[in-house]
Each structure stands twice: as C-alpha cells, then as structure tokens.
Amino acid sequence: MGIQFKNVSHTYKGIQSKYDAIMDVNLNIDGKGEFIAIVGHTGSGKSTLVQHMNALLVPTSGTVEVFNTVLPQPKKAKINHLRQKVGLVFQFPEYQLFEETIIKDIMFGPKNFKDSEEDALKKAKTAANLVGIPESLYEQSPFRISGGQMRRVAVAGILAMEPKILVLDEPTRGLDPKGRNEFMDMFKKIHEEENKTIVLITHDMDIVSEYAKRIIVMKDGYVVFDGKKEELFEHPNFIDFYLDFPTPIKILKHLNQTLGIPYVPQYSERDLIKYLEAFYE
Ligand SMILES: Nc1ncnc2c1ncn2[C@@H]1O[C@H](COP(=O)(O)OP(=O)(O)O)[C@@H](O)[C@H]1O
Ligand SMILES: [Mg+2]
C-alpha cells in the first residue's frame, strides 16, 4: 500500500522543446507513519515528483502505484479517488480559496466526493480544529483573514478529505519565523496524532533536520539520496547534493574545531542547547 514509483521519468513536452524533469525514480512511501522531507536545488524536479503522487501528472515512462491503482491508467479511467487518499497542498495554497465563507471552502472537497452536507460539515469542523481555525471565523469570507490564516484554511480543505498521505509543496514559504514554527508544529501534531504520512518539500534545512525522519534528495531530476537524516548529514558526498547543513550541525562542527567539543550530531536548536548544557555541567 502507499505509493510506489518504479523507474519513473517525466518529460515536459513543449511545442519545440522537451524537458526531462525527473528520471528513473524508484521510491516506496508507506501509507502511514512516515515523515519525509524532499529537498534539492530549484528545478531539481521536486514539484514534478510529488504531482505524480496524486495523479496530477502521470509518468512518461515507468509506473506509479498509488494505493493499488497503477498509473498511467487506460484513457478515461477514473482516478479521482486517489486525490482523496493523497492530499496535495500546493505552493501558496491560499490562492486557491474561492468560496464565500471559510467553512464552505473547507467543505468543498468532501462534498465533491459526494459526502452529505452533514458529513462534509463534520469533517470540515474537525479539519478546521486541527489547523486552529476557530468557530467564530467559519462564516467569514476567506479573503478577509490574514495570509497565514488563509493558508491554514487551504490546508484544512485538504485535511477534510481525510487523506492517508499529506503532501505539502513548500508549505512554509513566505511565512515569518513564528508562522513557520506554528505551521511545522501543526504538521507534526497531525503526523503524530493521526499517524498520517507527511511528505514535505522544503528548502529549509533546519525544518528538515528537526522534523523529518527520512530525506529524499533530488538533483538534476534524479533521486541521489533516500535515507535517514542521520545518514544524510554524515554522507561523504554531502557537498555534491547542493545542500546546506542545518544550523545545529553547523554550530557543532564549529565548536568541535575551535573548542574541541565532541561532535555528537543534534538535530534541533532545543537538543543542541541540552547537549551543550550537559557538556558544561
Ligand atoms: N509545466 C512545465 N513545462 C515545462 N517545463 C517545466 C514545467 N514545470 C516544470 N518544468 C521544468 O522542469 C524542471 C523541474 O521543475 P520542478 O519540478 O518545478 O522543480 P523544483 O520543484 O525542484 O523546483 C525545471 O527545470 C522546470 O523548469
Ligand atoms: Mg517546486
């Protein structure tokens, strides 16, 4: 179950040009309990890759299997049910809000999947609660709230469909540091309490290091690393991945070189502080 990529390539075809955006990708993603970060330079194929996870794109060659449905499907086969199992939140999802009220916007997905008004409302309320949208805002226009709240409403709209896998394309982009942390804590809560698999594209290595368990690195359309974060930051070819080290690792490397403090990797600011306090006690 979950998602399997087998030798997947995707080529964008223009009128005069072709572009190989991802090449020969092999991946397995569990239907529950994973927290995966996808990283890599701009244009490395991250967004193209994740759009295969709910059939927004289909492979040019190779196959993607999503909860036992194999893509590409014969023409006209219905694949809508995949969009319910794998919820994809685009970059800047707030631009996709369109209903008159917040609650209607969140209910749109479940209603589209033929839920009754009552069921859709119930799911929408649960989702709104998960993302911290209070009941007092339900009847407001989604265009009259702050940018951060608009993005929460957009995420709730996906969560209301009760996907097993939540895929997020740069969800914290453009948020201030406080908003960023609140968003990440929200995804962590959804991951832990609901045991949902989270697949997150980000450029922020501090987020990767603090929250992800598994990391997929893309470079020039290829998956060049797929493994635990603990392995990634110690990888002998790390420099070839065009990535930056997370702040706690950078600080520890520096302290190791300048003060001889033993290099024991720490993955969050909090853990780094604990480690240094224990060291100086
Ligand atoms: N619709 C499209 N048509 C043609 N080329 C595209 C299209 N979308 C993306 N590309 C190209 O494919 C490559 C990978 O893009 P993308 O998957 O968006 O990378 P990333 O998300 O890692 O920045 C880039 O070179 C991009 O210019
Ligand atoms: Mg992208």
XYZ file of N, CA and C and ligand atoms in Angstrom, residues 41-48 50-51 91 169-170 173 201 203, ligand 2:
49
model
N 18.003 21.419 -5.136
C 18.073 22.768 -5.688
C 16.818 23.087 -6.506
N 16.582 24.368 -6.756
C 15.438 24.795 -7.570
C 15.560 24.177 -8.961
N 14.461 23.614 -9.436
C 14.490 22.981 -10.757
C 14.965 21.536 -10.733
N 15.175 20.979 -9.528
C 15.689 19.601 -9.454
C 14.598 18.560 -9.681
N 13.327 18.994 -9.711
C 12.246 18.059 -10.020
C 11.332 17.720 -8.857
N 11.459 18.443 -7.753
C 10.671 18.113 -6.557
C 9.165 18.225 -6.797
N 8.741 19.365 -7.348
C 7.296 19.557 -7.563
C 6.768 18.565 -8.599
N 7.549 18.307 -9.621
C 7.151 17.325 -10.632
C 6.973 15.953 -9.976
N 6.266 15.151 -6.775
C 5.113 14.983 -5.885
C 3.776 15.047 -6.629
N 3.754 15.710 -7.782
C 2.491 15.753 -8.523
C 2.118 14.393 -9.112
N 2.146 24.970 -3.497
C 2.795 26.196 -3.035
C 1.754 27.312 -3.050
N 3.861 21.069 -0.705
C 4.920 21.649 -1.532
C 5.292 23.021 -0.968
N 6.392 23.067 -0.276
C 6.903 24.296 0.358
C 5.839 25.041 1.175
N 6.828 28.464 2.867
C 7.451 29.509 2.060
C 6.713 30.833 2.238
N 8.006 19.137 0.845
C 9.097 19.754 0.092
C 9.507 21.022 0.814
N 13.021 24.040 1.375
C 14.420 24.449 1.214
C 15.061 24.680 2.570
Mg 8.891 23.303 -6.790
